[in-house]
Amino acid sequence: MDIIYDPFRVIGDALRGLLGGFGLPDWAVQLIMIVIGVSVLVVFAMLTMMFLTWLERKLIARIQDRVGPNRVGPLGLLQPVADMVKLFTKEFIIPTNADKVIYYLAPIIFVIPAFMVFAVMPFDRHAIISDLNIGWLYIVAIGSTSTIALLMAGWSSNNKYALLGGMRAVAQFVSYEIPQVLSVVGILLLVGSLRMGAIVEAQNTIWFVLLQPVAFVIFLLSTISEINRTPFDLPEAESEIIAGYHTEYGAIGFALFSLAEFINMFAASALAATIFFGGWQGPILPGWLWFLIKSYAMVFVMIWLRGTLPRLRVDQLMNFAWKVLVPLSLVNLTLAGVGVSVMNYYGWQLSSLPGVLFAFGTFLVFNVIMVLLFLALYRTPKVERRNVVLVKQASKSRPQTPAAASGR
């Protein structure tokens, strides 16, 4: 049963024993294990991207009362393969006056961080490539580099719409990164560590979404904006700026941007499952299966939002970040700090029953207070209403012929 409930440890021990049998030094064995782990993650990310393209098209088709992909393979499962073949075989056209070096580098720089995030993602207790002591800071730092890539893509294309998309991306990602980070700091105070494995292990008794539901909502909305998903996909709003920062990209360039977007969606879902829903924690089923179930549940929520909500305007997007999410995240952090200080004063931990009861009751009260204050203080922005006056078009008189004008 170990191969089912803890396959990564069993396979890892077998590989280490096999490599050690060849007389390799420990550092060589460790290096080979890291290379194998990275290779498995890359393959997993590629397969995940292909599956998510099919899943999103199927779910949105169901929301919109359509069928979705159903021709290529059973249930259209081979449609992502057909799309991949099409994109990889199309001609890669470069704008005449584009900055070619930056133009080539932008999609590569954008897709690499999407893979690097998985290096500290805890898929299971023994399925973490590198459980860094600064795991959360590593994720924030790696995720921030995508902003540079989008600006590079927009500027190097020599296209005004692409430049607008790149500038929107910078403003949006920098703004929403603030409430995203602040929403997690309260949980880091509870855990006392930046290690992703420690965050999961601290949820043995209670999930953090039950302690800080407002922080979860802030994190979810900020993360959706950070990965450029509807209703926050202003950098590539096709109704306004064609395709935004990747307007001039086709074939393999567009494929790389699409690859990074779907991998980021799964990484964001996995991050939410790790921080707020206990990661691999769960009864009966194997830990890795719990991790996938929770992650794909968050993926479903993101796809559901895309098929339901309309896109925001630019001013609504920025106002929502700075006037709603940032103040809420600051209030949440302050109240979380108060609760953690009281727990530390009495020596209560989340691993003990008194600590869990105190934390649940206290943070429940704090979250209710935050919601009530928000409902009391927040005012919906007034939208100027314009009266539309319909003017009846005057009928044009038929021009008279010369004979009729002379009275004949």
mmCIF file of C-alpha atoms in Angstrom, residues 34-396:
data_model
loop_
_atom_site.group_PDB
_atom_site.id
_atom_site.type_symbol
_atom_site.label_atom_id
_atom_site.label_comp_id
_atom_site.label_asym_id
_atom_site.label_seq_id
_atom_site.Cartn_x
_atom_site.Cartn_y
_atom_site.Cartn_z
ATOM 1 C CA ILE A 34 16.937 16.819 -8.732
ATOM 2 C CA VAL A 35 17.235 16.511 -12.532
ATOM 3 C CA ILE A 36 14.760 13.621 -12.536
ATOM 4 C CA GLY A 37 12.354 15.579 -10.325
ATOM 5 C CA VAL A 38 12.551 18.668 -12.535
ATOM 6 C CA SER A 39 11.995 16.555 -15.661
ATOM 7 C CA VAL A 40 8.921 14.917 -14.125
ATOM 8 C CA LEU A 41 7.549 18.337 -13.146
ATOM 9 C CA VAL A 42 8.057 19.716 -16.673
ATOM 10 C CA VAL A 43 6.229 16.743 -18.197
ATOM 11 C CA PHE A 44 3.476 17.075 -15.589
ATOM 12 C CA ALA A 45 3.121 20.797 -16.321
ATOM 13 C CA MET A 46 2.894 20.190 -20.082
ATOM 14 C CA LEU A 47 0.229 17.497 -19.663
ATOM 15 C CA THR A 48 -1.642 19.708 -17.193
ATOM 16 C CA MET A 49 -1.655 22.575 -19.688
ATOM 17 C CA MET A 50 -3.041 20.328 -22.436
ATOM 18 C CA PHE A 51 -5.745 18.948 -20.146
ATOM 19 C CA LEU A 52 -6.725 22.406 -18.841
ATOM 20 C CA THR A 53 -7.223 23.755 -22.372
ATOM 21 C CA TRP A 54 -9.695 20.939 -23.013
ATOM 22 C CA LEU A 55 -11.342 21.262 -19.600
ATOM 23 C CA GLU A 56 -11.840 25.013 -19.856
ATOM 24 C CA ARG A 57 -13.351 24.823 -23.319
ATOM 25 C CA LYS A 58 -15.690 22.032 -22.216
ATOM 26 C CA LEU A 59 -16.831 23.755 -19.016
ATOM 27 C CA ILE A 60 -17.377 27.155 -20.630
ATOM 28 C CA ALA A 61 -19.239 25.437 -23.474
ATOM 29 C CA ARG A 62 -21.541 23.831 -20.912
ATOM 30 C CA ILE A 63 -22.069 27.195 -19.176
ATOM 31 C CA GLN A 64 -22.955 28.785 -22.543
ATOM 32 C CA ASP A 65 -25.143 25.832 -23.641
ATOM 33 C CA ARG A 66 -22.704 24.644 -26.298
ATOM 34 C CA VAL A 67 -20.918 21.349 -26.939
ATOM 35 C CA GLY A 68 -17.263 22.342 -27.087
ATOM 36 C CA PRO A 69 -14.498 20.203 -28.637
ATOM 37 C CA ASN A 70 -16.022 16.919 -29.781
ATOM 38 C CA ARG A 71 -14.451 15.987 -33.128
ATOM 39 C CA VAL A 72 -10.786 15.182 -32.526
ATOM 40 C CA GLY A 73 -10.595 12.020 -30.444
ATOM 41 C CA PRO A 74 -13.183 10.704 -27.960
ATOM 42 C CA LEU A 75 -14.992 13.625 -26.316
ATOM 43 C CA GLY A 76 -12.528 15.927 -28.110
ATOM 44 C CA LEU A 77 -9.655 14.876 -25.809
ATOM 45 C CA LEU A 78 -7.128 15.078 -28.643
ATOM 46 C CA GLN A 79 -8.072 18.669 -29.528
ATOM 47 C CA PRO A 80 -5.147 20.091 -27.458
ATOM 48 C CA VAL A 81 -2.768 17.853 -29.435
ATOM 49 C CA ALA A 82 -4.198 19.161 -32.711
ATOM 50 C CA ASP A 83 -3.875 22.756 -31.478
ATOM 51 C CA MET A 84 -0.281 22.130 -30.434
ATOM 52 C CA VAL A 85 0.622 20.668 -33.834
ATOM 53 C CA LYS A 86 -1.016 23.617 -35.560
ATOM 54 C CA LEU A 87 0.800 26.232 -33.480
ATOM 55 C CA PHE A 88 4.194 24.535 -33.761
ATOM 56 C CA THR A 89 3.957 24.204 -37.569
ATOM 57 C CA LYS A 90 2.690 27.693 -38.399
ATOM 58 C CA GLU A 91 5.037 30.339 -39.739
ATOM 59 C CA PHE A 92 6.490 32.610 -37.066
ATOM 60 C CA ILE A 93 6.036 36.123 -38.485
ATOM 61 C CA ILE A 94 7.958 39.003 -36.877
ATOM 62 C CA PRO A 95 6.929 42.662 -37.316
ATOM 63 C CA THR A 96 9.326 44.596 -39.544
ATOM 64 C CA ASN A 97 10.347 47.251 -37.014
ATOM 65 C CA ALA A 98 10.227 45.053 -33.925
ATOM 66 C CA ASP A 99 13.143 44.836 -31.507
ATOM 67 C CA LYS A 100 13.894 41.237 -32.425
ATOM 68 C CA VAL A 101 16.071 40.282 -29.440
ATOM 69 C CA ILE A 102 13.529 41.441 -26.853
ATOM 70 C CA TYR A 103 10.699 40.136 -29.044
ATOM 71 C CA TYR A 104 12.194 36.629 -28.953
ATOM 72 C CA LEU A 105 13.071 36.730 -25.253
ATOM 73 C CA ALA A 106 9.681 37.914 -23.930
ATOM 74 C CA PRO A 107 7.707 34.643 -24.245
ATOM 75 C CA ILE A 108 10.678 32.617 -22.973
ATOM 76 C CA ILE A 109 11.082 34.828 -19.893
ATOM 77 C CA PHE A 110 7.329 34.619 -19.331
ATOM 78 C CA VAL A 111 7.109 30.821 -19.421
ATOM 79 C CA ILE A 112 10.194 29.936 -17.342
ATOM 80 C CA PRO A 113 8.879 31.327 -13.984
ATOM 81 C CA ALA A 114 5.675 29.324 -14.502
ATOM 82 C CA PHE A 115 7.741 26.131 -14.246
ATOM 83 C CA MET A 116 10.043 27.407 -11.475
ATOM 84 C CA VAL A 117 7.167 27.921 -9.030
ATOM 85 C CA PHE A 118 6.643 24.160 -8.811
ATOM 86 C CA ALA A 119 10.116 23.722 -7.290
ATOM 87 C CA VAL A 120 8.722 24.546 -3.815
ATOM 88 C CA MET A 121 5.166 23.278 -4.328
ATOM 89 C CA PRO A 122 4.371 20.467 -1.833
ATOM 90 C CA PHE A 123 2.442 17.860 -3.852
ATOM 91 C CA ASP A 124 2.745 15.415 -0.952
ATOM 92 C CA ARG A 125 4.702 14.981 2.260
ATOM 93 C CA HIS A 126 7.685 13.544 0.374
ATOM 94 C CA ALA A 127 7.003 15.219 -2.994
ATOM 95 C CA ILE A 128 8.761 18.586 -2.708
ATOM 96 C CA ILE A 129 11.794 19.225 -4.875
ATOM 97 C CA SER A 130 13.147 21.862 -2.498
ATOM 98 C CA ASP A 131 11.304 22.840 0.671
ATOM 99 C CA LEU A 132 13.076 26.176 1.070
ATOM 100 C CA ASN A 133 12.980 28.096 4.333
ATOM 101 C CA ILE A 134 11.894 31.109 2.285
ATOM 102 C CA GLY A 135 9.417 29.214 0.103
ATOM 103 C CA TRP A 136 6.717 31.915 0.061
ATOM 104 C CA LEU A 137 9.224 34.683 -0.686
ATOM 105 C CA TYR A 138 10.608 32.532 -3.509
ATOM 106 C CA ILE A 139 7.140 32.224 -5.061
ATOM 107 C CA VAL A 140 6.510 35.977 -4.781
ATOM 108 C CA ALA A 141 9.902 36.827 -6.294
ATOM 109 C CA ILE A 142 9.572 34.361 -9.171
ATOM 110 C CA GLY A 143 6.006 35.419 -9.920
ATOM 111 C CA SER A 144 6.994 39.081 -10.119
ATOM 112 C CA THR A 145 9.316 38.497 -13.086
ATOM 113 C CA SER A 146 6.361 37.847 -15.426
ATOM 114 C CA THR A 147 5.548 41.568 -15.315
ATOM 115 C CA ILE A 148 8.875 42.353 -17.003
ATOM 116 C CA ALA A 149 8.195 39.792 -19.738
ATOM 117 C CA LEU A 150 4.780 41.255 -20.595
ATOM 118 C CA LEU A 151 6.193 44.781 -20.813
ATOM 119 C CA MET A 152 8.989 43.462 -23.027
ATOM 120 C CA ALA A 153 6.459 41.792 -25.322
ATOM 121 C CA GLY A 154 4.324 44.911 -25.613
ATOM 122 C CA TRP A 155 7.198 47.325 -26.172
ATOM 123 C CA SER A 156 9.235 45.192 -28.600
ATOM 124 C CA SER A 157 6.294 44.496 -30.930
ATOM 125 C CA ASN A 158 6.224 48.096 -32.225
ATOM 126 C CA ASN A 159 2.446 48.046 -31.931
ATOM 127 C CA LYS A 160 0.447 50.635 -30.029
ATOM 128 C CA TYR A 161 -2.165 48.127 -28.872
ATOM 129 C CA ALA A 162 0.543 45.752 -27.651
ATOM 130 C CA LEU A 163 2.266 48.602 -25.797
ATOM 131 C CA LEU A 164 -1.001 49.533 -24.095
ATOM 132 C CA GLY A 165 -1.423 45.903 -23.050
ATOM 133 C CA GLY A 166 2.087 45.789 -21.620
ATOM 134 C CA MET A 167 1.560 49.009 -19.672
ATOM 135 C CA ARG A 168 -1.748 47.745 -18.344
ATOM 136 C CA ALA A 169 -0.053 44.535 -17.235
ATOM 137 C CA VAL A 170 2.564 46.444 -15.227
ATOM 138 C CA ALA A 171 -0.014 48.644 -13.500
ATOM 139 C CA GLN A 172 -2.327 45.724 -12.781
ATOM 140 C CA PHE A 173 0.218 43.182 -11.576
ATOM 141 C CA VAL A 174 2.085 45.616 -9.325
ATOM 142 C CA SER A 175 -1.189 46.815 -7.784
ATOM 143 C CA TYR A 176 -2.689 43.400 -7.080
ATOM 144 C CA GLU A 177 0.544 41.895 -5.808
ATOM 145 C CA ILE A 178 0.239 44.067 -2.688
ATOM 146 C CA PRO A 179 -3.076 42.664 -1.368
ATOM 147 C CA GLN A 180 -2.063 39.155 -2.487
ATOM 148 C CA VAL A 181 1.064 39.221 -0.308
ATOM 149 C CA LEU A 182 -0.627 40.971 2.619
ATOM 150 C CA SER A 183 -3.444 38.402 2.684
ATOM 151 C CA VAL A 184 -0.914 35.609 3.308
ATOM 152 C CA VAL A 185 1.161 37.429 5.944
ATOM 153 C CA GLY A 186 -1.486 36.782 8.619
ATOM 154 C CA ILE A 187 -1.208 33.049 7.955
ATOM 155 C CA LEU A 188 2.587 33.253 8.064
ATOM 156 C CA LEU A 189 2.254 34.824 11.521
ATOM 157 C CA LEU A 190 0.144 31.862 12.626
ATOM 158 C CA VAL A 191 2.600 29.329 11.196
ATOM 159 C CA GLY A 192 5.804 31.107 12.177
ATOM 160 C CA SER A 193 7.587 29.947 9.026
ATOM 161 C CA LEU A 194 7.849 30.730 5.306
ATOM 162 C CA ARG A 195 8.280 27.059 4.404
ATOM 163 C CA MET A 196 5.461 25.725 2.222
ATOM 164 C CA GLY A 197 5.691 22.318 3.904
ATOM 165 C CA ALA A 198 5.333 23.955 7.326
ATOM 166 C CA ILE A 199 2.207 25.827 6.162
ATOM 167 C CA VAL A 200 0.580 22.525 5.210
ATOM 168 C CA GLU A 201 1.664 20.764 8.401
ATOM 169 C CA ALA A 202 0.225 23.599 10.519
ATOM 170 C CA GLN A 203 -3.238 22.719 9.149
ATOM 171 C CA ASN A 204 -3.370 19.264 10.744
ATOM 172 C CA THR A 205 -6.207 20.351 13.038
ATOM 173 C CA ILE A 206 -7.956 23.136 11.109
ATOM 174 C CA TRP A 207 -7.701 24.640 7.619
ATOM 175 C CA PHE A 208 -6.723 28.278 7.414
ATOM 176 C CA VAL A 209 -9.699 29.087 5.192
ATOM 177 C CA LEU A 210 -11.866 28.570 8.310
ATOM 178 C CA LEU A 211 -9.709 30.975 10.318
ATOM 179 C CA GLN A 212 -9.292 33.661 7.663
ATOM 180 C CA PRO A 213 -12.055 33.462 5.032
ATOM 181 C CA VAL A 214 -11.715 37.159 4.163
ATOM 182 C CA ALA A 215 -7.998 36.657 3.536
ATOM 183 C CA PHE A 216 -8.855 33.742 1.250
ATOM 184 C CA VAL A 217 -11.254 35.876 -0.809
ATOM 185 C CA ILE A 218 -8.639 38.632 -1.079
ATOM 186 C CA PHE A 219 -5.991 36.105 -2.090
ATOM 187 C CA LEU A 220 -8.261 34.459 -4.661
ATOM 188 C CA LEU A 221 -9.258 37.715 -6.366
ATOM 189 C CA SER A 222 -5.712 39.081 -6.317
ATOM 190 C CA THR A 223 -4.296 35.844 -7.702
ATOM 191 C CA ILE A 224 -6.854 35.726 -10.520
ATOM 192 C CA SER A 225 -5.741 39.220 -11.465
ATOM 193 C CA GLU A 226 -2.056 38.270 -11.167
ATOM 194 C CA ILE A 227 -2.481 35.408 -13.647
ATOM 195 C CA ASN A 228 -4.480 37.630 -16.007
ATOM 196 C CA ARG A 229 -7.780 35.742 -15.916
ATOM 197 C CA THR A 230 -11.319 37.021 -16.478
ATOM 198 C CA PRO A 231 -12.752 39.313 -15.148
ATOM 199 C CA PHE A 232 -9.310 40.911 -14.691
ATOM 200 C CA ASP A 233 -7.828 40.183 -18.140
ATOM 201 C CA LEU A 234 -7.370 43.845 -19.097
ATOM 202 C CA PRO A 235 -3.832 43.406 -20.538
ATOM 203 C CA GLU A 236 -5.311 41.364 -23.410
ATOM 204 C CA ALA A 237 -8.846 42.762 -23.639
ATOM 205 C CA GLU A 238 -9.803 41.808 -27.203
ATOM 206 C CA SER A 239 -12.770 44.180 -27.225
ATOM 207 C CA GLU A 240 -10.458 47.162 -26.655
ATOM 208 C CA ILE A 241 -6.837 46.474 -27.665
ATOM 209 C CA ILE A 242 -7.079 43.455 -30.025
ATOM 210 C CA ALA A 243 -4.995 40.969 -27.997
ATOM 211 C CA GLY A 244 -2.916 43.329 -25.871
ATOM 212 C CA TYR A 245 0.716 42.493 -25.238
ATOM 213 C CA HIS A 246 0.733 39.424 -27.552
ATOM 214 C CA THR A 247 -1.064 41.054 -30.490
ATOM 215 C CA GLU A 248 1.944 40.543 -32.773
ATOM 216 C CA TYR A 249 2.716 37.017 -31.578
ATOM 217 C CA GLY A 250 1.652 33.900 -33.456
ATOM 218 C CA ALA A 251 2.668 30.268 -33.860
ATOM 219 C CA ILE A 252 5.259 29.216 -31.257
ATOM 220 C CA GLY A 253 5.317 32.653 -29.578
ATOM 221 C CA PHE A 254 1.580 32.592 -28.922
ATOM 222 C CA ALA A 255 1.861 28.941 -27.832
ATOM 223 C CA LEU A 256 4.404 29.891 -25.141
ATOM 224 C CA PHE A 257 2.166 32.663 -23.781
ATOM 225 C CA SER A 258 -0.787 30.267 -23.713
ATOM 226 C CA LEU A 259 1.345 27.576 -22.052
ATOM 227 C CA ALA A 260 2.419 29.967 -19.292
ATOM 228 C CA GLU A 261 -1.146 31.171 -18.719
ATOM 229 C CA PHE A 262 -2.562 27.702 -18.112
ATOM 230 C CA ILE A 263 0.396 26.560 -16.022
ATOM 231 C CA ASN A 264 0.031 29.716 -13.920
ATOM 232 C CA MET A 265 -3.664 28.934 -13.449
ATOM 233 C CA PHE A 266 -2.883 25.483 -12.066
ATOM 234 C CA ALA A 267 0.013 26.832 -9.968
ATOM 235 C CA ALA A 268 -2.256 29.520 -8.488
ATOM 236 C CA SER A 269 -4.912 26.904 -7.719
ATOM 237 C CA ALA A 270 -2.327 24.624 -6.120
ATOM 238 C CA LEU A 271 -1.018 27.554 -4.074
ATOM 239 C CA ALA A 272 -4.513 28.356 -2.795
ATOM 240 C CA ALA A 273 -5.051 24.693 -1.920
ATOM 241 C CA THR A 274 -1.716 24.613 -0.078
ATOM 242 C CA ILE A 275 -2.134 27.796 1.939
ATOM 243 C CA PHE A 276 -5.852 27.734 2.762
ATOM 244 C CA PHE A 277 -7.148 24.157 2.282
ATOM 245 C CA GLY A 278 -4.510 22.015 3.934
ATOM 246 C CA GLY A 279 -2.591 20.904 0.857
ATOM 247 C CA TRP A 280 -2.159 17.138 0.962
ATOM 248 C CA GLN A 281 -3.998 16.848 4.322
ATOM 249 C CA GLY A 282 -7.111 14.682 4.220
ATOM 250 C CA PRO A 283 -8.608 11.395 5.441
ATOM 251 C CA ILE A 284 -8.520 7.946 3.786
ATOM 252 C CA LEU A 285 -7.304 9.029 0.331
ATOM 253 C CA PRO A 286 -3.591 9.430 -0.496
ATOM 254 C CA GLY A 287 -2.109 12.880 0.102
ATOM 255 C CA TRP A 288 -1.193 13.482 -3.536
ATOM 256 C CA LEU A 289 -4.785 12.705 -4.552
ATOM 257 C CA TRP A 290 -6.156 15.174 -1.988
ATOM 258 C CA PHE A 291 -3.762 17.786 -3.354
ATOM 259 C CA LEU A 292 -4.999 17.260 -6.925
ATOM 260 C CA ILE A 293 -8.667 17.259 -5.884
ATOM 261 C CA LYS A 294 -8.309 20.570 -4.017
ATOM 262 C CA SER A 295 -6.248 22.130 -6.803
ATOM 263 C CA TYR A 296 -8.692 21.178 -9.540
ATOM 264 C CA ALA A 297 -11.575 22.424 -7.400
ATOM 265 C CA MET A 298 -9.908 25.846 -7.439
ATOM 266 C CA VAL A 299 -9.334 25.502 -11.194
ATOM 267 C CA PHE A 300 -13.063 24.887 -11.607
ATOM 268 C CA VAL A 301 -13.827 28.065 -9.627
ATOM 269 C CA MET A 302 -11.565 30.124 -11.906
ATOM 270 C CA ILE A 303 -13.125 28.677 -15.059
ATOM 271 C CA TRP A 304 -16.585 29.224 -13.592
ATOM 272 C CA LEU A 305 -15.783 32.893 -12.954
ATOM 273 C CA ARG A 306 -14.506 33.291 -16.514
ATOM 274 C CA GLY A 307 -17.705 31.902 -17.989
ATOM 275 C CA THR A 308 -19.925 33.984 -15.698
ATOM 276 C CA LEU A 309 -18.530 37.455 -15.025
ATOM 277 C CA PRO A 310 -17.966 40.277 -17.537
ATOM 278 C CA ARG A 311 -14.633 42.047 -17.830
ATOM 279 C CA LEU A 312 -14.052 45.104 -15.645
ATOM 280 C CA ARG A 313 -13.069 48.509 -16.965
ATOM 281 C CA VAL A 314 -9.563 49.767 -16.317
ATOM 282 C CA ASP A 315 -10.712 52.332 -13.755
ATOM 283 C CA GLN A 316 -12.866 49.733 -11.984
ATOM 284 C CA LEU A 317 -9.912 47.351 -11.910
ATOM 285 C CA MET A 318 -7.543 49.808 -10.263
ATOM 286 C CA ASN A 319 -10.166 51.210 -7.879
ATOM 287 C CA PHE A 320 -11.010 47.691 -6.730
ATOM 288 C CA ALA A 321 -7.358 47.020 -5.910
ATOM 289 C CA TRP A 322 -6.489 50.238 -4.087
ATOM 290 C CA LYS A 323 -9.852 51.150 -2.539
ATOM 291 C CA VAL A 324 -11.153 47.699 -1.587
ATOM 292 C CA LEU A 325 -8.556 44.921 -1.484
ATOM 293 C CA VAL A 326 -5.595 46.859 -0.052
ATOM 294 C CA PRO A 327 -7.539 48.403 2.881
ATOM 295 C CA LEU A 328 -9.224 45.071 3.621
ATOM 296 C CA SER A 329 -5.906 43.226 3.579
ATOM 297 C CA LEU A 330 -4.342 45.795 5.945
ATOM 298 C CA VAL A 331 -7.244 45.501 8.392
ATOM 299 C CA ASN A 332 -7.082 41.708 8.162
ATOM 300 C CA LEU A 333 -3.334 41.753 8.852
ATOM 301 C CA THR A 334 -3.803 44.011 11.879
ATOM 302 C CA LEU A 335 -6.505 41.801 13.401
ATOM 303 C CA ALA A 336 -4.495 38.662 12.631
ATOM 304 C CA GLY A 337 -1.521 40.181 14.435
ATOM 305 C CA VAL A 338 -3.700 40.884 17.491
ATOM 306 C CA GLY A 339 -5.009 37.316 17.539
ATOM 307 C CA VAL A 340 -1.548 35.788 17.160
ATOM 308 C CA SER A 341 -0.159 38.036 19.918
ATOM 309 C CA VAL A 342 -2.855 36.847 22.335
ATOM 310 C CA MET A 343 -2.168 33.195 21.417
ATOM 311 C CA ASN A 344 1.553 33.659 21.970
ATOM 312 C CA TYR A 345 0.943 35.402 25.306
ATOM 313 C CA TYR A 346 -0.976 32.412 26.665
ATOM 314 C CA GLY A 347 1.258 29.876 24.906
ATOM 315 C CA TRP A 348 -1.541 28.389 22.803
ATOM 316 C CA GLN A 349 -0.709 26.549 19.598
ATOM 317 C CA LEU A 350 -2.906 25.374 16.730
ATOM 318 C CA SER A 351 -1.890 21.812 17.560
ATOM 319 C CA SER A 352 -3.755 21.990 20.899
ATOM 320 C CA LEU A 353 -7.517 22.074 21.462
ATOM 321 C CA PRO A 354 -7.533 25.385 23.454
ATOM 322 C CA GLY A 355 -5.472 27.032 20.722
ATOM 323 C CA VAL A 356 -7.767 25.817 17.956
ATOM 324 C CA LEU A 357 -10.935 26.882 19.799
ATOM 325 C CA PHE A 358 -9.511 30.303 20.645
ATOM 326 C CA ALA A 359 -8.228 30.856 17.105
ATOM 327 C CA PHE A 360 -11.494 29.776 15.486
ATOM 328 C CA GLY A 361 -13.673 31.903 17.767
ATOM 329 C CA THR A 362 -11.421 34.960 17.683
ATOM 330 C CA PHE A 363 -10.811 34.991 13.966
ATOM 331 C CA LEU A 364 -14.499 34.315 13.300
ATOM 332 C CA VAL A 365 -15.390 37.450 15.254
ATOM 333 C CA PHE A 366 -12.661 39.429 13.492
ATOM 334 C CA ASN A 367 -13.856 38.372 10.050
ATOM 335 C CA VAL A 368 -17.484 39.193 10.858
ATOM 336 C CA ILE A 369 -16.374 42.639 12.057
ATOM 337 C CA MET A 370 -14.433 43.203 8.829
ATOM 338 C CA VAL A 371 -17.402 42.217 6.669
ATOM 339 C CA LEU A 372 -19.791 44.447 8.614
ATOM 340 C CA LEU A 373 -17.407 47.395 8.445
ATOM 341 C CA PHE A 374 -16.984 46.872 4.734
ATOM 342 C CA LEU A 375 -20.754 46.785 4.145
ATOM 343 C CA ALA A 376 -21.214 49.881 6.301
ATOM 344 C CA LEU A 377 -18.413 52.001 4.849
ATOM 345 C CA TYR A 378 -18.173 50.931 1.217
ATOM 346 C CA ARG A 379 -20.230 52.917 -1.208
ATOM 347 C CA THR A 380 -20.848 51.757 -4.742
ATOM 348 C CA PRO A 381 -19.327 54.273 -7.171
ATOM 349 C CA LYS A 382 -21.971 56.381 -8.811
ATOM 350 C CA VAL A 383 -22.205 55.940 -12.538
ATOM 351 C CA GLU A 384 -23.351 58.922 -14.500
ATOM 352 C CA ARG A 385 -26.625 58.137 -16.180
ATOM 353 C CA ARG A 386 -27.279 59.704 -19.523
ATOM 354 C CA ASN A 387 -30.757 60.239 -20.879
ATOM 355 C CA VAL A 388 -31.092 58.974 -24.402
ATOM 356 C CA VAL A 389 -33.455 61.016 -26.517
ATOM 357 C CA LEU A 390 -34.729 59.398 -29.663
ATOM 358 C CA VAL A 391 -35.276 61.920 -32.419
ATOM 359 C CA LYS A 392 -37.635 60.914 -35.167
ATOM 360 C CA GLN A 393 -35.959 61.254 -38.510
ATOM 361 C CA ALA A 394 -37.781 63.654 -40.787
ATOM 362 C CA SER A 395 -38.993 61.978 -43.965
ATOM 363 C CA LYS A 396 -37.327 63.340 -47.037
#
